[in-house]
CSV table of C-alpha atoms and ligand atoms in Angstrom, one decimal:
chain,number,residue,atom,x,y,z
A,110,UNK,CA,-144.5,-8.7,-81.1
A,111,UNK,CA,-141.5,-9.0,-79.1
A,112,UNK,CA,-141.9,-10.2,-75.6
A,113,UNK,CA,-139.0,-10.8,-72.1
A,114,UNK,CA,-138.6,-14.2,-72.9
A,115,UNK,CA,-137.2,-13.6,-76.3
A,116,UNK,CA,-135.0,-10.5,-75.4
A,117,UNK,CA,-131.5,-11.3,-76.6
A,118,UNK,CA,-129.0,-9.2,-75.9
A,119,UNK,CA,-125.4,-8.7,-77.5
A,120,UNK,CA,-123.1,-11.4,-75.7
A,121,UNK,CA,-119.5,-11.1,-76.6
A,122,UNK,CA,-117.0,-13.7,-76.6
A,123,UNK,CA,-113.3,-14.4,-75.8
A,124,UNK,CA,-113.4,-10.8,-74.1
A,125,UNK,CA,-109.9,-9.0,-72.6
A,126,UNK,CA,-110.7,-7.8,-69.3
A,127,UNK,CA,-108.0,-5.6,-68.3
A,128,UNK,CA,-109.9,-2.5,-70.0
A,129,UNK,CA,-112.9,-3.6,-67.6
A,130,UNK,CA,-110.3,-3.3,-64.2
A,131,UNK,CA,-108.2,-0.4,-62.6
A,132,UNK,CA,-105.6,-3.0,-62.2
A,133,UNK,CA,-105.3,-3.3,-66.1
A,134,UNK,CA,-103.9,-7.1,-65.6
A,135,UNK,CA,-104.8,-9.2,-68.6
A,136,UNK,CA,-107.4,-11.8,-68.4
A,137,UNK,CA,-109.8,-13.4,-70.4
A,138,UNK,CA,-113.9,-13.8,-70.2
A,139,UNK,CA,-115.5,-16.5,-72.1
A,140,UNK,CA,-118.1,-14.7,-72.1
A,141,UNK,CA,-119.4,-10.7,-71.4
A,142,UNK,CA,-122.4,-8.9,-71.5
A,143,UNK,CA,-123.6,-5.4,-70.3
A,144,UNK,CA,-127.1,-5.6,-69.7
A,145,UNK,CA,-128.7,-2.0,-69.3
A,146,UNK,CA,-131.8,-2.9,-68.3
A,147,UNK,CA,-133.3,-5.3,-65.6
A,148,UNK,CA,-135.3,-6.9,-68.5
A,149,UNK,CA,-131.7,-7.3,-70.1
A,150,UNK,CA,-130.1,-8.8,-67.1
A,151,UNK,CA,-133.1,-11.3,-66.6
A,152,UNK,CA,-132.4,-12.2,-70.4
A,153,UNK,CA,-128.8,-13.0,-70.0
A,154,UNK,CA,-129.4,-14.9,-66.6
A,155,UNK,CA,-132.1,-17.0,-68.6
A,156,UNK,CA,-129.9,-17.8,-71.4
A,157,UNK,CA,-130.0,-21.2,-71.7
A,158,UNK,CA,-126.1,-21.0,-73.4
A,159,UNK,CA,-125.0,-19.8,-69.9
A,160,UNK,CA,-126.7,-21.6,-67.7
A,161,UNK,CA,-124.9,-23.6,-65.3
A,162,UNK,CA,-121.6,-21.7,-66.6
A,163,UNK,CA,-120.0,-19.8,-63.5
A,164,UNK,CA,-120.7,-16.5,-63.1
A,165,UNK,CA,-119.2,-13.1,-62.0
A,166,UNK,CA,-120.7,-9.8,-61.9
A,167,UNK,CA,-118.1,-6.9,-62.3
A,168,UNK,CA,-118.9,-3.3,-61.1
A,169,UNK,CA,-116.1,-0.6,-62.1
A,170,UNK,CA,-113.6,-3.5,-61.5
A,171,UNK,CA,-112.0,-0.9,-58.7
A,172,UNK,CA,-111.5,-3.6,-56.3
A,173,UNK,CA,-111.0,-7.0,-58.7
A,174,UNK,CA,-107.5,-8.8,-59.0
A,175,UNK,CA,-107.8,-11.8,-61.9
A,176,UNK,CA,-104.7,-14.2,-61.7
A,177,UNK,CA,-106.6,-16.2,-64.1
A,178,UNK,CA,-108.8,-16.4,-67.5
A,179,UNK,CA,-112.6,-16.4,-66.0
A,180,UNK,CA,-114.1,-19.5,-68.0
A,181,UNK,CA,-117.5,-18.5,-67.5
A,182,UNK,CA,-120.0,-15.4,-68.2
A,183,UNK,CA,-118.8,-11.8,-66.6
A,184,UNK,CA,-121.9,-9.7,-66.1
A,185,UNK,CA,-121.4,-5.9,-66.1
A,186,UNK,CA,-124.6,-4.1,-65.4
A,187,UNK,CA,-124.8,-1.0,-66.7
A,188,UNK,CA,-128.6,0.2,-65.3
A,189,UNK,CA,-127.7,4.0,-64.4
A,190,UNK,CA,-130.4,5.9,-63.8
A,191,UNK,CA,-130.4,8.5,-60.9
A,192,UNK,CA,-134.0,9.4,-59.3
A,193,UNK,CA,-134.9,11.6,-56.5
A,194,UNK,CA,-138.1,9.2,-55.6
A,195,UNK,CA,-139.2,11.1,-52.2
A,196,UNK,CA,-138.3,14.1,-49.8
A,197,UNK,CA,-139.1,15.8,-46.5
A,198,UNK,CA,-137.6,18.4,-44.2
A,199,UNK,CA,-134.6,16.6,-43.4
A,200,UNK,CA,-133.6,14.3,-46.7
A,201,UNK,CA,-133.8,13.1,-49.9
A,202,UNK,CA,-134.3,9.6,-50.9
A,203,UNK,CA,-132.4,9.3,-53.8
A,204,UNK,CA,-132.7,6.0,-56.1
A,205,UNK,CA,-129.3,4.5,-58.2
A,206,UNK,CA,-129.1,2.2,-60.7
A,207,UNK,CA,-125.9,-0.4,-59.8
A,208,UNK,CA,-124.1,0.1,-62.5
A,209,UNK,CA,-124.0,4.1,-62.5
A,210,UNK,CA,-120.5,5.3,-62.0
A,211,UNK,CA,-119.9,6.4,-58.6
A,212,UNK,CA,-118.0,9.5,-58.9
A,213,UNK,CA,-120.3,11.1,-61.6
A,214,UNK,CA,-122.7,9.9,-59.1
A,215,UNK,CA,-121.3,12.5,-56.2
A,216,UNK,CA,-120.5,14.6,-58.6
A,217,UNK,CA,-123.9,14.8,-60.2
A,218,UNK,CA,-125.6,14.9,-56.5
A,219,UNK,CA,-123.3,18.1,-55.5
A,220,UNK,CA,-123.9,19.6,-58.8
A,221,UNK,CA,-127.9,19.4,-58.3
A,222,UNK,CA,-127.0,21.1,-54.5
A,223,UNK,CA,-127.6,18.0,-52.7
A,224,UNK,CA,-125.2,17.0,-49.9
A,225,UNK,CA,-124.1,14.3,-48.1
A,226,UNK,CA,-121.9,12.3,-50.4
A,227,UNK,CA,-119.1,14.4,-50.6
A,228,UNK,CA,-116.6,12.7,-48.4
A,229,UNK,CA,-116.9,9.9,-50.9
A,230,UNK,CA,-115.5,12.1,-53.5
A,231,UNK,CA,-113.6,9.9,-56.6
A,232,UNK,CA,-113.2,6.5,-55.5
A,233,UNK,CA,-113.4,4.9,-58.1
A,234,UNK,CA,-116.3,2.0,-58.7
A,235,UNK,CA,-120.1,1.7,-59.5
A,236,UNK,CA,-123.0,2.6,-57.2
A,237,UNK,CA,-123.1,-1.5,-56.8
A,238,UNK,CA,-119.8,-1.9,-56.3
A,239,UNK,CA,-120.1,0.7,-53.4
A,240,UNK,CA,-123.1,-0.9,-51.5
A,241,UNK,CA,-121.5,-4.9,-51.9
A,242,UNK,CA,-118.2,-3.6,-50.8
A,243,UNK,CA,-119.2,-0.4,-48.2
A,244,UNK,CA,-116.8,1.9,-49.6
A,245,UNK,CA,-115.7,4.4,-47.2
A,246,UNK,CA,-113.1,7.4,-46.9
A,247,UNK,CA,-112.4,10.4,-45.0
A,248,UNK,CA,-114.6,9.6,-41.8
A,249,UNK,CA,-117.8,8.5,-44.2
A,250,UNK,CA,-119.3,4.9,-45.1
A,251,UNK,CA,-121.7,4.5,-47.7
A,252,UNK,CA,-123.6,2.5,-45.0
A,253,UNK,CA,-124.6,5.9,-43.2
A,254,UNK,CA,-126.9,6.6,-45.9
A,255,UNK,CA,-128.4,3.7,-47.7
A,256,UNK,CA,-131.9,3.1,-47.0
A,257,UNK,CA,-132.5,-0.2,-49.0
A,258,UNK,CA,-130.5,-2.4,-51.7
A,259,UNK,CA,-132.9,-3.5,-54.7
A,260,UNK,CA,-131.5,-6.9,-55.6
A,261,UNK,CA,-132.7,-10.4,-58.1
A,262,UNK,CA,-131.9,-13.5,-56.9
A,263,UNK,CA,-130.7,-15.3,-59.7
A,264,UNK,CA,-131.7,-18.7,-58.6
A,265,UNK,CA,-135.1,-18.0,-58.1
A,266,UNK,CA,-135.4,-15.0,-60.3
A,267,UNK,CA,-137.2,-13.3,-57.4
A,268,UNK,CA,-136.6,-9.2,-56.6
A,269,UNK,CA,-135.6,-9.0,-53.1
A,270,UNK,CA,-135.0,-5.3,-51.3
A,271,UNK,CA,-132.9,-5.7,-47.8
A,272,UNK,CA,-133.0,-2.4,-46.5
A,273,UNK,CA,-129.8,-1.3,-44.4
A,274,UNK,CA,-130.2,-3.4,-41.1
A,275,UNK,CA,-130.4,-6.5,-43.0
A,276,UNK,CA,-127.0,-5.4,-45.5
A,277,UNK,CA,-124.9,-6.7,-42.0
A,278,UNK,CA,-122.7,-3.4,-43.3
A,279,UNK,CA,-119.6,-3.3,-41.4
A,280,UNK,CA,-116.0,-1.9,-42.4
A,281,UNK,CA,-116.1,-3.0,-46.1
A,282,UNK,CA,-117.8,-5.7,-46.0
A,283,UNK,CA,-121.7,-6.8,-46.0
A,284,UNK,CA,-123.9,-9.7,-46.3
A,285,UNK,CA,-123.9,-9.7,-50.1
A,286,UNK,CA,-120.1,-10.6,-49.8
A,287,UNK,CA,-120.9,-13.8,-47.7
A,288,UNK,CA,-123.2,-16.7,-48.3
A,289,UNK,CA,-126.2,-16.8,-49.6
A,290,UNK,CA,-126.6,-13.3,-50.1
A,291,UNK,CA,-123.4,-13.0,-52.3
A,292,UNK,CA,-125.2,-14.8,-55.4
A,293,UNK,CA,-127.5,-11.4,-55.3
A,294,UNK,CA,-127.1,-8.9,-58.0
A,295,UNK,CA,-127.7,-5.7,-56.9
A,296,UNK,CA,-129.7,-3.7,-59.4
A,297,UNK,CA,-130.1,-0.3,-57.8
A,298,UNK,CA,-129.5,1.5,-54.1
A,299,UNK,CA,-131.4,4.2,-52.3
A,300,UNK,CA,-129.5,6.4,-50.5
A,301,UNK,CA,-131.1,9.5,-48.1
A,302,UNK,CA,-129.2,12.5,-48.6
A,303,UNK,CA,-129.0,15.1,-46.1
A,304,UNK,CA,-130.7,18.5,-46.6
A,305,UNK,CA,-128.6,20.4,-43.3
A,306,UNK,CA,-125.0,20.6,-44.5
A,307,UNK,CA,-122.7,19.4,-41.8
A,308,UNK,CA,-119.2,18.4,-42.3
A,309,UNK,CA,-117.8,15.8,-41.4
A,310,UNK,CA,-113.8,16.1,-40.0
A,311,UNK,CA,-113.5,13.3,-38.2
A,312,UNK,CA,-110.6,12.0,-40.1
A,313,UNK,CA,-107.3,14.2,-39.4
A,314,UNK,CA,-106.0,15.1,-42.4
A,315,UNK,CA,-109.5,16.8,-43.5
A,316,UNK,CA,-109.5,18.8,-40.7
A,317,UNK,CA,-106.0,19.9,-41.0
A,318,UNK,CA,-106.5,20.8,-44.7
A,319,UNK,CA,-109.2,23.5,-43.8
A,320,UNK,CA,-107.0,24.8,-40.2
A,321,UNK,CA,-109.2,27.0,-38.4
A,322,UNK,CA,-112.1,27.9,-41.1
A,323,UNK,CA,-115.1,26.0,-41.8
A,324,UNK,CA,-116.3,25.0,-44.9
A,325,UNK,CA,-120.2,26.1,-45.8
A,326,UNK,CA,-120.7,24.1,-49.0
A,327,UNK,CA,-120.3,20.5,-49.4
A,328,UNK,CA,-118.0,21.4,-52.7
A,329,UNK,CA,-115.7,22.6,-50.6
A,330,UNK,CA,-114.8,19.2,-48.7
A,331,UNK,CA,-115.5,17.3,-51.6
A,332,UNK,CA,-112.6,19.4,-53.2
A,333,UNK,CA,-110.7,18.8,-50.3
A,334,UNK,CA,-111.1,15.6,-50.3
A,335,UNK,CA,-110.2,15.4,-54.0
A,336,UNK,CA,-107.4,17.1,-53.7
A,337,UNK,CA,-105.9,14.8,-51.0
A,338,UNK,CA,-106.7,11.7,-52.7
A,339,UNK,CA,-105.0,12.9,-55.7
A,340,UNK,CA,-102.0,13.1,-53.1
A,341,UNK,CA,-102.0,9.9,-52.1
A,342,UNK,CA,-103.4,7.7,-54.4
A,343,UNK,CA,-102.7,7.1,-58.1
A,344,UNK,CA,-105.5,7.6,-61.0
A,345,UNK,CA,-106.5,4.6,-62.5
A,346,UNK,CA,-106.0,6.0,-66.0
A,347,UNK,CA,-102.3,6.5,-65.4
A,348,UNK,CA,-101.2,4.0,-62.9
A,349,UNK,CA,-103.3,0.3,-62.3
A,350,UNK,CA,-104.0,-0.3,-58.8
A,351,UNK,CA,-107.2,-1.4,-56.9
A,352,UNK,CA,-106.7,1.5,-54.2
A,353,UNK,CA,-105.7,-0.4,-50.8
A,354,UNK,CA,-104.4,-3.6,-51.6
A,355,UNK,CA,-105.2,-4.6,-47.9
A,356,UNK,CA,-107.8,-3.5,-45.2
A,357,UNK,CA,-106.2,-2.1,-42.1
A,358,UNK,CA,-106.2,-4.5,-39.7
A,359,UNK,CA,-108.4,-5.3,-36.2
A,360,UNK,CA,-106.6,-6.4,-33.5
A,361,UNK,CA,-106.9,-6.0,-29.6
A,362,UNK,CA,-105.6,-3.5,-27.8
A,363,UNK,CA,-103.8,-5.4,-25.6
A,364,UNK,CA,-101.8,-6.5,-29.0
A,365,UNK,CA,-101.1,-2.9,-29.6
A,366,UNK,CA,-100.0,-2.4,-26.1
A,367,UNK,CA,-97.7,-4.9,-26.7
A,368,UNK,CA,-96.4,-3.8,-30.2
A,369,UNK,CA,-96.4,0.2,-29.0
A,370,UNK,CA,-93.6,-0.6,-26.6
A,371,UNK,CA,-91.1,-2.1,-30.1
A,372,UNK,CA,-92.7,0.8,-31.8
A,373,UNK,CA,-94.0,3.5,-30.2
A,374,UNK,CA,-94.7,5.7,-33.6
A,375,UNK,CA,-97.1,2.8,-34.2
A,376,UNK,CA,-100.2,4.6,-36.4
A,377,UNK,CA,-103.6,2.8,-34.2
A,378,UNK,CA,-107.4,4.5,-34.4
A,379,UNK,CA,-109.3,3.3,-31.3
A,380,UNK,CA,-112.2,1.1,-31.7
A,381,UNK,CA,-114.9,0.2,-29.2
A,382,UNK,CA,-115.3,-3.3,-27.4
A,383,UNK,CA,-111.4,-3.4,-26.9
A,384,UNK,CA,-110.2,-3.2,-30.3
A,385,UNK,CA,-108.0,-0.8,-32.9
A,386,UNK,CA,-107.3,-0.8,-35.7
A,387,UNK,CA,-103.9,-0.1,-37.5
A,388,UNK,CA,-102.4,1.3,-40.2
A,389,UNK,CA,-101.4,-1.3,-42.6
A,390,UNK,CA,-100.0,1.5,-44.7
A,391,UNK,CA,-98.0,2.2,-41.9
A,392,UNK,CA,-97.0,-1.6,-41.1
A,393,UNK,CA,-96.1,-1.9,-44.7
A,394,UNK,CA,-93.8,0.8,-44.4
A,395,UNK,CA,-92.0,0.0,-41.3
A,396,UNK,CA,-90.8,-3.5,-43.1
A,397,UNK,CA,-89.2,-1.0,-45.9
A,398,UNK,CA,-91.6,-2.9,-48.5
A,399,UNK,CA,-92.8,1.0,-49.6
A,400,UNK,CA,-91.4,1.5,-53.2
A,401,UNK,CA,-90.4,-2.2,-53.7
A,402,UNK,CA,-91.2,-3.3,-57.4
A,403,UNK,CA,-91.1,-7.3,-58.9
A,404,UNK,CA,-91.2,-6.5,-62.2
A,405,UNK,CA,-93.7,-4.5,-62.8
A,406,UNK,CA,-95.9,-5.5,-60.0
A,407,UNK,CA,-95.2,-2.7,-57.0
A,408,UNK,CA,-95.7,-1.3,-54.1
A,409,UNK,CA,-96.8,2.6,-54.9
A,410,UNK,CA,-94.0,4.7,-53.4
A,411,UNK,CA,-96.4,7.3,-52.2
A,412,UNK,CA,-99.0,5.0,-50.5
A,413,UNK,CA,-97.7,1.8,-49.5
A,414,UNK,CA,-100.9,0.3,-49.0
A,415,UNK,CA,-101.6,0.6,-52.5
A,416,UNK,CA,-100.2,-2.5,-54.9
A,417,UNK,CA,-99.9,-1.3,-58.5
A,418,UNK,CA,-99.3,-2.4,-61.8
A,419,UNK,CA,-96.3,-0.5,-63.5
A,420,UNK,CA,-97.5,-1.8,-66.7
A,421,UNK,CA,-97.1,-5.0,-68.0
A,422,UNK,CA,-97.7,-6.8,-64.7
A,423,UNK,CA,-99.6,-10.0,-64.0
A,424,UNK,CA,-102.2,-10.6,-61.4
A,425,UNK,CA,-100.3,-13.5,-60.5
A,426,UNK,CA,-97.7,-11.4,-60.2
A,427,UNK,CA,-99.4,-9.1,-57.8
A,428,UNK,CA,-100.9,-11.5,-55.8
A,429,UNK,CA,-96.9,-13.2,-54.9
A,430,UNK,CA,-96.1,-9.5,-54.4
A,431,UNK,CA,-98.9,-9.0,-52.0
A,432,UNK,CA,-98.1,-12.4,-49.9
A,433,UNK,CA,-94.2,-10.8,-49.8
A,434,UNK,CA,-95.9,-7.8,-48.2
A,435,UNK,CA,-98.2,-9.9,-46.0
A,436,UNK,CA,-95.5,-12.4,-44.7
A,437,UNK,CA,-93.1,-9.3,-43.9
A,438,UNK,CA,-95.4,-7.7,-41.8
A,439,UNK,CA,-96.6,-10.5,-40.4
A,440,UNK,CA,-92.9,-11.9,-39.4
A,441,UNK,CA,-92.1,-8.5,-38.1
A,442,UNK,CA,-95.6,-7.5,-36.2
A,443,UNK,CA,-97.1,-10.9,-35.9
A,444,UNK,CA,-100.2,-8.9,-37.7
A,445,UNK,CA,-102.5,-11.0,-40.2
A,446,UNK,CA,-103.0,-8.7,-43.8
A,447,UNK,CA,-106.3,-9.7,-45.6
A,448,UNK,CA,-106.6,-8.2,-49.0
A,449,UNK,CA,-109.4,-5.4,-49.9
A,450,UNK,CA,-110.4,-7.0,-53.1
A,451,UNK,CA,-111.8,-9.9,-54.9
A,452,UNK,CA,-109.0,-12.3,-56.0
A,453,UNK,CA,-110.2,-14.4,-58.9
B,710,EPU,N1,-98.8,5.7,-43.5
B,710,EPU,C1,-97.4,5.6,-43.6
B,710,EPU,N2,-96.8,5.1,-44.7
B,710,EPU,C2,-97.5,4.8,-45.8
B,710,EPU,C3,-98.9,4.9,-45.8
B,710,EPU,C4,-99.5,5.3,-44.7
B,710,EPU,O1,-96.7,5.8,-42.6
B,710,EPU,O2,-96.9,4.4,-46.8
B,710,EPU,C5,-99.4,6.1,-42.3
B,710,EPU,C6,-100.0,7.5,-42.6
B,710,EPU,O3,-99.0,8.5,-42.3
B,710,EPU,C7,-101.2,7.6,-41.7
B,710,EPU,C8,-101.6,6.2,-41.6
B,710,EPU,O4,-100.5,5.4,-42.0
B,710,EPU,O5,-100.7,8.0,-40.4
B,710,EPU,C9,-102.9,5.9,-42.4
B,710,EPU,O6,-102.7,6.1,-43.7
B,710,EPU,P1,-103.7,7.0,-44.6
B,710,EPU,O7,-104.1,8.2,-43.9
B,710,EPU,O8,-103.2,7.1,-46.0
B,710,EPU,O9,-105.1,6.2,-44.6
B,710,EPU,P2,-105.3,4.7,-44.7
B,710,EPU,O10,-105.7,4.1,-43.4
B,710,EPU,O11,-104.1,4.1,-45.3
B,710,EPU,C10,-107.8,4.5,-45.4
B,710,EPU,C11,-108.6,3.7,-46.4
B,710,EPU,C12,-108.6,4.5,-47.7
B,710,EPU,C13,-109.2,5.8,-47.5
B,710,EPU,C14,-108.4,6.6,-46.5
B,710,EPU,C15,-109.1,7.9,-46.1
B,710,EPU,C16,-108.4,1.4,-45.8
B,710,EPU,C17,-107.8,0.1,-46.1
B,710,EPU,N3,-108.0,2.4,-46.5
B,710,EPU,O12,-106.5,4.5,-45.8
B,710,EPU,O13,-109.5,3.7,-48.6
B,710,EPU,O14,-109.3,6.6,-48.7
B,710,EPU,O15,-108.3,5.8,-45.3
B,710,EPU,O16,-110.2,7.7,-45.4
B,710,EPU,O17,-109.3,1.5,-44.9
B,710,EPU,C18,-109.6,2.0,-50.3
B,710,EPU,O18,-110.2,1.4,-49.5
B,710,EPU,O19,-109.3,1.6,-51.4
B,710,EPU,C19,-109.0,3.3,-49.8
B,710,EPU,C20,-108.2,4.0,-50.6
């Protein structure tokens, strides 16, 4: 009779990470493992060869920079299971294991009729990745639709659910990338879904791309917005990059009063308690950084938020690109950068 205690499950070792990022930098794990099921994860976390080792658990590895070998375990959870658990009139409730990919995940919702992920059309990432993180694009945050995160605590080995209010969601960021809550691992996330179709266009280009007509299906502006990402940013199979290298950042409006009057093309979106936010694709462009390559560390020429890896690059590498950027802007704007993803 097998029992949990004695589940082992396949733990490699020594393990090159750059397959396991979109950055594609080369890095080493001590050790890996890819639990598919809770009972597997609980096995792994219980392993007495990896206990007290550090620890990292790695979604899609969308928004992960290592400048270093990780001498410790890397967790990838792979539980992918997609449930509709409950309905009414106006939603469904619609359960996701963490480590399902995200954009088979809107693809898969769309394809069953439902709507209301569609503006979050192919970022890439896991259905984790996208709760820790708040992924957002094209006038959506995955926020406006979680219900509850199912998480384990893996000190206590406890399950623990936080349902929205208590995920402190704000623009990407929540309270599992701060203490204590960071040490959860997320195993699966509800989201409510929508039944009434109601596009969103808040975000410019969107609208422009449809002009005067309206779309009536949810496929329609998730191949819009498809089609504009595919503009802008480059796929991860082709070109390494983490998406925006750097969040855009908050400042006051007084502060943009002052910088609109050097530069009145300044790009700035108008945030409530007397802040906006700007551009830092913009900023990065004004200092003529757009283009600029170290090697094979650069900044993507179509996108200059994006950092990418022409091919051979380093993350250490990228990272002393990034602080270039960072310093450039901030000697020219006196505007802080903070970077989008995890630097290990
Ligand atoms: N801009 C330039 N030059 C550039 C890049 C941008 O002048 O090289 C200008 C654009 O013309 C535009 C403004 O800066 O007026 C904003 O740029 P863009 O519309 O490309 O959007 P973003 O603010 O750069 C954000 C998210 C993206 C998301 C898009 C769409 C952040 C850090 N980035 O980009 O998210 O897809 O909006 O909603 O918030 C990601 O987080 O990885 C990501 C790709």
């Amino acid at each position: 009779m097998t029992h949990t205690n004695s589940l082992r499950i396949d733990v490699r070792e020594n393990v090159e990470l750059a397959p396991y990022t979109t950055f594609g930098v080369h890095a080493v794990a001590r050790f890996f493992a890819e639990p598919r099921t809770t009972e597997e994860l609980t096995a792994v976390l219980r392993d007495e060869r990896f206990l007290g080792l550090p620890r990292l658990i790695l979604g899609g590895g969308s928004n992960i920079l290592f400048t270093r070998d990780f001498d410790g375990i890397v967790i990838r959870p792979r539980m992918d299971e997609l449930e509709l658990i409950d309905e009414n009139d106006e939603y469904r409730f619609v359960r996701i294991g963490a480590g399902a990919d995200w954009t088979r995940t809107v693809a898969e919702t769309l394809d069953r009729g439902w709507n209301g992920l569609e503006n979050l059309s192919l970022i890439p990432g896991t259905v984790g990745g996208a709760a820790v993180q708040n992924i957002g694009a094209y006038g959506l945050e995955i926020a406006e639709r979680i219900v509850e995160v199912e998480c384990l605590n893996p000190e206590t080995m406890q399950f623990v659910t936080l349902g929205v209010d208590d995920c402190d969601y704000g623009y990407r960021t929540s309270t599992f990338k701060h203490e204590p809550n960071n040490a959860l691992i997320v195993l699966s996330v509800t989201l409510s879904l929508p039944k009434r179709f109601e596009p969103i266009f808040s975000y410019k280009e969107l609208a422009h791309y449809f002009g005067d007509q309206t779309p009536t299906q949810a496929s329609e502006v998730a191949q819009a917005v498809i089609a504009l990402r595919r503009k802008k940013l480059p796929d991860p199979a082709e070109l390494g990059s983490a998406g925006s290298f750097f969040k855009n950042p908050v400042v006051s409006r007084i502060k943009v009063r002052h910088l609109l009057e050097d530069e009145p093309r300044l790009v700035t979106y108008q945030l409530g308690g007397g802040r906006a936010k700007l551009a830092a694709g913009w900023l990065i462009d004004a200092v003529g950084m757009k283009g600029k390559r170290r090697g094979d560390a650069g900044v993507y020429e179509r996108q200059a938020l994006v950092l990418v890896n022409h091919g051979q690059a380093s993350g250490a590498e990228i990272k002393a690109l990034a602080d270039e950027v960072a310093a450039a802007v901030k000697r020219r704007f006196g505007v802080e950068l903070e970077p989008e993803p995890v630097i290990i």
